[in-house]
Short mmCIF file of C-alpha atoms in Angstrom, two decimals:
data_model
loop_
_atom_site.label_atom_id
_atom_site.label_comp_id
_atom_site.label_asym_id
_atom_site.label_seq_id
_atom_site.Cartn_x
_atom_site.Cartn_y
_atom_site.Cartn_z
CA THR A 1267 36.32 28.73 -6.33
CA SER A 1268 36.17 32.55 -6.99
CA LEU A 1269 32.30 32.44 -6.52
CA ASN A 1270 32.07 34.54 -9.74
CA GLN A 1271 29.44 33.96 -12.37
CA ILE A 1272 30.98 32.17 -15.44
CA PRO A 1273 29.46 33.52 -18.78
CA ALA A 1274 28.41 31.30 -21.69
CA GLY A 1275 31.24 30.47 -24.16
CA THR A 1276 34.00 30.49 -21.47
CA GLU A 1277 36.75 27.99 -21.99
CA VAL A 1278 37.10 25.75 -18.95
CA TYR A 1279 39.43 22.88 -18.08
CA CYS A 1280 39.91 20.32 -15.37
CA LEU A 1281 42.07 21.54 -12.42
CA SER A 1282 43.79 18.13 -12.00
CA ASP A 1283 44.39 17.55 -15.76
CA ASN A 1284 44.60 20.52 -18.15
CA GLN A 1285 44.32 18.31 -21.15
CA ILE A 1286 40.62 17.84 -20.35
CA GLY A 1287 38.80 20.99 -21.24
CA GLY A 1288 35.58 22.32 -22.91
CA ILE A 1289 33.41 25.30 -23.48
CA THR A 1290 30.49 26.35 -21.24
CA THR A 1291 27.13 26.29 -23.22
CA GLY A 1292 25.02 28.27 -20.69
CA THR A 1293 25.52 30.73 -17.99
CA ILE A 1294 26.22 29.27 -14.56
CA SER A 1295 24.35 30.91 -11.65
CA PRO A 1296 26.53 32.05 -8.70
CA PRO A 1297 25.88 30.37 -5.30
CA LEU A 1298 23.35 31.90 -2.93
CA ASN A 1299 24.39 33.39 0.35
CA GLU A 1300 23.82 31.50 3.52
CA ARG A 1301 20.42 31.86 5.29
CA SER A 1302 19.75 32.51 8.95
CA PRO A 1303 19.88 29.43 11.47
CA ALA A 1304 16.17 29.69 11.94
CA PHE A 1305 15.59 29.00 8.26
CA TYR A 1306 17.58 25.79 8.23
CA ALA A 1307 15.90 24.68 11.57
CA SER A 1308 12.56 24.94 10.05
CA ASN A 1309 13.14 23.79 6.55
CA ALA A 1310 16.08 21.23 6.77
CA PRO A 1311 13.62 18.23 6.68
CA PHE A 1312 12.17 19.37 3.36
CA ILE A 1313 15.07 20.95 1.52
CA ARG A 1314 16.13 17.65 -0.03
CA SER A 1315 12.72 16.05 -0.03
CA GLY A 1316 12.47 16.64 -3.88
CA ASN A 1317 15.75 14.82 -4.41
CA ARG A 1318 14.41 11.43 -3.20
CA PHE A 1319 16.05 11.72 0.05
CA GLY A 1320 14.84 9.99 3.25
CA ASN A 1321 14.59 12.86 5.57
CA THR A 1322 11.03 12.17 6.76
CA ARG A 1323 9.05 9.01 7.60
CA ASP A 1324 6.93 9.20 4.41
CA ASN A 1325 10.03 9.74 2.30
CA MET A 1326 11.94 6.79 3.74
CA ARG A 1327 8.96 4.52 3.18
CA ALA A 1328 8.53 5.84 -0.39
CA ILE A 1329 12.31 5.16 -1.00
CA ALA A 1330 11.99 1.52 0.49
CA LEU A 1331 9.00 0.92 -1.80
CA GLU A 1332 11.06 1.82 -4.88
CA TYR A 1333 13.62 -0.80 -4.18
CA PRO A 1334 13.23 -3.86 -6.61
CA GLY A 1335 11.39 -6.77 -5.17
CA VAL A 1336 9.70 -4.68 -2.28
CA ILE A 1337 5.84 -4.97 -2.24
CA ASP A 1338 5.17 -3.28 1.03
CA ALA A 1339 7.31 -1.68 3.76
CA LYS A 1340 6.54 -0.52 7.24
CA LEU A 1341 9.31 1.55 9.16
CA ARG A 1342 9.33 1.99 12.96
CA GLY A 1343 11.50 4.35 14.87
CA PRO A 1344 12.50 4.29 18.62
CA ALA A 1345 9.28 5.92 19.49
CA GLU A 1346 7.24 2.91 18.34
CA ILE A 1347 9.82 0.32 19.27
CA ASN A 1348 10.84 1.30 22.83
CA PRO A 1349 11.26 5.07 23.62
CA ALA A 1350 12.80 4.23 27.16
CA ASP A 1351 15.65 2.18 25.68
CA LEU A 1352 18.55 4.36 24.45
CA ARG A 1353 20.11 1.33 22.61
CA TRP A 1354 17.41 1.92 19.87
CA MET A 1355 18.36 5.50 19.36
CA ASN A 1356 18.76 6.37 15.80
CA THR A 1357 17.64 3.02 14.77
CA ILE A 1358 14.87 2.14 12.27
CA GLU A 1359 13.23 -1.16 12.16
CA ALA A 1360 12.14 -2.01 8.57
CA CYS A 1361 9.40 -4.70 8.03
CA LEU A 1362 9.52 -5.74 4.43
CA LEU A 1363 7.05 -7.66 2.29
CA THR A 1364 9.09 -8.99 -0.66
CA GLN A 1365 8.33 -10.96 -3.77
CA THR A 1366 10.81 -13.60 -2.85
CA VAL A 1367 12.51 -14.58 0.53
CA TRP A 1368 15.63 -12.57 0.79
CA SER A 1369 19.09 -13.87 1.78
CA ALA A 1370 21.32 -12.05 4.27
CA SER A 1371 23.32 -10.68 1.36
CA GLU A 1372 20.14 -9.19 -0.26
CA LYS A 1373 19.10 -7.59 3.04
CA ASN A 1374 22.46 -5.97 3.41
CA GLN A 1375 22.18 -4.62 0.04
CA PHE A 1376 18.85 -2.97 0.90
CA ILE A 1377 20.41 -1.51 4.04
CA ARG A 1378 23.23 -0.08 1.97
CA TYR A 1379 20.63 1.41 -0.43
CA MET A 1380 18.76 3.08 2.59
CA HIS A 1381 22.05 4.51 3.94
CA LYS A 1382 22.74 6.04 0.52
CA LYS A 1383 19.20 7.56 0.18
CA SER A 1384 18.85 8.73 3.88
CA CYS A 1385 21.78 9.04 6.27
CA SER A 1386 24.85 6.83 6.76
CA THR A 1387 24.64 7.24 10.62
CA ARG A 1388 21.17 5.64 10.83
CA HIS A 1389 20.99 2.00 11.78
CA PHE A 1390 18.48 -0.14 9.99
CA VAL A 1391 17.28 -3.54 11.26
CA ILE A 1392 15.17 -5.75 8.92
CA THR A 1393 12.47 -7.87 10.30
CA ASP A 1394 10.70 -10.58 8.23
CA SER A 1395 6.92 -10.19 7.60
CA ARG A 1396 4.62 -12.97 8.84
CA PRO A 1397 1.65 -14.47 6.91
CA VAL A 1398 -1.64 -14.78 8.63
CA LYS A 1399 -4.09 -17.31 6.96
CA LEU A 1400 -7.64 -16.27 6.82
CA ASP A 1401 -10.54 -18.61 6.12
CA VAL A 1402 -13.54 -17.03 4.57
CA SER A 1403 -17.15 -18.42 4.96
CA LEU A 1404 -20.03 -16.52 3.42
CA ARG A 1405 -23.90 -17.05 3.12
CA LEU A 1406 -25.38 -15.15 0.11
CA LEU A 1407 -28.89 -14.76 -0.79
CA ILE A 1408 -29.38 -13.82 -4.49
CA ALA A 1409 -32.11 -12.31 -6.69
CA ALA A 1410 -34.41 -14.75 -8.60
CA ARG A 1411 -33.02 -13.60 -12.02
CA ALA A 1412 -29.27 -14.30 -10.94
CA GLN A 1413 -27.28 -17.25 -12.14
CA ARG A 1414 -25.76 -19.16 -9.18
CA ASP A 1415 -22.52 -20.04 -10.90
CA SER A 1416 -21.91 -16.57 -12.20
CA VAL A 1417 -22.49 -15.07 -8.64
CA SER A 1418 -20.11 -17.70 -7.25
CA ASN A 1419 -17.40 -16.74 -9.78
CA GLN A 1420 -17.78 -13.02 -9.01
CA ALA A 1421 -17.75 -13.66 -5.25
CA ASN A 1422 -14.61 -15.59 -5.52
CA ALA A 1423 -12.94 -12.92 -7.67
CA ILE A 1424 -13.75 -10.35 -4.95
CA ILE A 1425 -12.41 -12.52 -2.21
CA ASN A 1426 -9.15 -13.19 -4.22
CA GLY A 1427 -8.85 -9.44 -4.62
CA MET A 1428 -8.72 -9.10 -0.85
CA PHE A 1429 -5.59 -11.22 -0.71
CA THR A 1430 -3.76 -9.49 -3.54
CA LEU A 1431 -0.40 -8.26 -2.13
CA ASN A 1432 0.12 -4.53 -2.39
CA GLU A 1433 1.48 -1.48 -0.63
CA GLU A 1434 -1.33 -1.66 2.08
CA SER A 1435 -0.85 -5.35 2.92
CA LEU A 1436 1.24 -5.00 6.12
CA GLY A 1437 -0.81 -4.25 9.09
CA ALA A 1438 -4.05 -4.44 7.14
CA ARG A 1439 -7.56 -4.79 8.62
CA PHE A 1440 -10.27 -7.11 7.58
CA SER A 1441 -13.88 -5.77 8.00
CA GLU A 1442 -16.79 -7.94 7.52
CA GLY A 1443 -18.92 -4.97 6.78
CA ASP A 1444 -16.61 -3.87 3.95
CA LEU A 1445 -16.76 -7.40 2.46
CA SER A 1446 -20.65 -7.36 2.64
CA ALA A 1447 -20.76 -3.99 0.94
CA SER A 1448 -18.43 -5.09 -1.87
CA MET A 1449 -20.64 -8.18 -2.60
CA ALA A 1450 -23.69 -5.90 -2.88
CA ARG A 1451 -21.95 -3.17 -4.88
CA LEU A 1452 -19.84 -5.22 -7.30
CA ILE A 1453 -22.07 -8.27 -8.10
CA THR A 1454 -24.61 -6.63 -10.37
CA ASP A 1455 -26.25 -6.89 -13.81
CA PRO A 1456 -27.89 -4.20 -15.96
CA TYR A 1457 -31.00 -4.17 -13.77
CA GLY A 1458 -29.29 -3.77 -10.42
CA ARG A 1459 -27.58 -5.75 -7.68
CA LEU A 1460 -27.79 -9.57 -7.59
CA VAL A 1461 -26.88 -10.16 -3.96
CA THR A 1462 -29.68 -9.24 -1.71
CA TYR A 1463 -28.23 -10.38 1.57
CA THR A 1464 -24.68 -11.32 2.80
CA ARG A 1465 -23.74 -12.82 6.08
CA VAL A 1466 -19.96 -13.20 6.87
CA GLU A 1467 -19.79 -16.23 9.11
CA SER A 1468 -16.04 -16.10 9.40
CA PRO A 1469 -13.88 -14.24 9.94
CA LYS A 1470 -15.01 -11.43 12.02
CA ASP A 1471 -13.18 -8.02 12.09
CA VAL A 1472 -9.46 -8.60 12.26
CA GLN A 1473 -6.63 -6.06 12.78
CA LEU A 1474 -3.11 -7.26 11.99
CA ASP A 1475 0.08 -6.17 13.54
CA PHE A 1476 2.56 -3.95 11.62
CA ASN A 1477 4.61 -7.11 10.49
CA GLN A 1478 1.67 -9.36 9.44
CA TYR A 1479 -0.18 -9.81 6.23
CA PHE A 1480 -3.18 -11.89 5.03
CA THR A 1481 -3.02 -14.97 2.89
CA LYS A 1482 -6.11 -16.88 1.65
CA GLY A 1483 -7.18 -20.05 3.49
CA ALA A 1484 -10.28 -22.03 2.87
CA VAL A 1485 -13.19 -20.29 1.10
CA SER A 1486 -16.82 -21.49 1.61
CA LEU A 1487 -19.70 -19.98 -0.17
CA ASN A 1488 -23.29 -20.99 0.68
CA ILE A 1489 -25.50 -19.52 -1.92
CA ASP A 1490 -29.38 -19.58 -2.02
CA TYR A 1491 -32.05 -17.62 -3.89
CA ASP A 1492 -33.78 -15.09 -1.80
CA PRO A 1493 -37.29 -16.30 -0.98
CA THR A 1494 -38.63 -12.75 -0.77
CA ASP A 1495 -37.44 -11.93 -4.34
CA ASN A 1496 -40.25 -13.36 -6.46
CA PHE A 1497 -42.65 -12.20 -9.19
CA ARG A 1498 -46.08 -11.02 -8.40
CA ILE A 1499 -48.83 -10.49 -10.84
CA VAL A 1500 -50.99 -7.37 -9.89
CA ARG A 1501 -54.70 -7.92 -10.37
CA GLY A 1502 -57.42 -5.44 -10.03
CA THR A 1503 -54.88 -2.62 -10.14
CA SER A 1504 -53.97 -0.25 -13.00
CA VAL A 1505 -50.20 -0.53 -13.41
CA PRO A 1506 -48.59 2.15 -15.62
CA GLY A 1507 -47.30 0.57 -18.79
CA ASN A 1508 -49.05 -2.79 -17.90
CA ARG A 1509 -45.85 -3.88 -16.17
CA ILE A 1510 -45.37 -6.66 -13.73
CA GLY A 1511 -43.96 -5.52 -10.48
CA THR A 1512 -41.46 -7.42 -8.32
CA ILE A 1513 -40.85 -7.76 -4.72
CA GLY A 1514 -37.29 -7.27 -3.47
#
């Protein structure tokens, strides 16, 4: 209370109970003088950011993701919900993707946690996430050296990975170009890629809303050998190392 620096080795005691006491083991630094109002106006959102405090959008989402059972979280403020409706002022809509379906009591516990970590004057409204089933149908052409079953297993593993729930599941986007590129890049052997052509028959590009996430529906793989990928014996031409060239 005197704002004086207390040196190490000082005997201290509890003001409300002088039977509780001890010895300081280190020097206590005196408090800092107040800063100008301009300092707090520009730095207030970041002063407590290192203390896991929800004072920015990114910090609040990070805090929500740390809550047990939360896989993904999307938070919206009045600017995204309805900026013209004053009833939404100081209200945050939290869409949560959780490992299990939460009861009303579990939702209230999460709201109390967010109040403790951010600001008790904020109002949190929890909305449930909604699954969107996605059927996948692909046609693949593979190299002559490839084994059909092996390619099928690897392709299914890539598709399953697309539907693994993570911190980017809510509001995700499906791109047929990204899936085609993954098939060509990931299905390989020591000699190179095994998938020479990919056609995504369904779905086409899909962009989800902020409260939606993908779940796997029916998967159909049509795998054929690429007719242009065959062996050719070169005659009448000197090939370095007497090797046989391939087309494809």
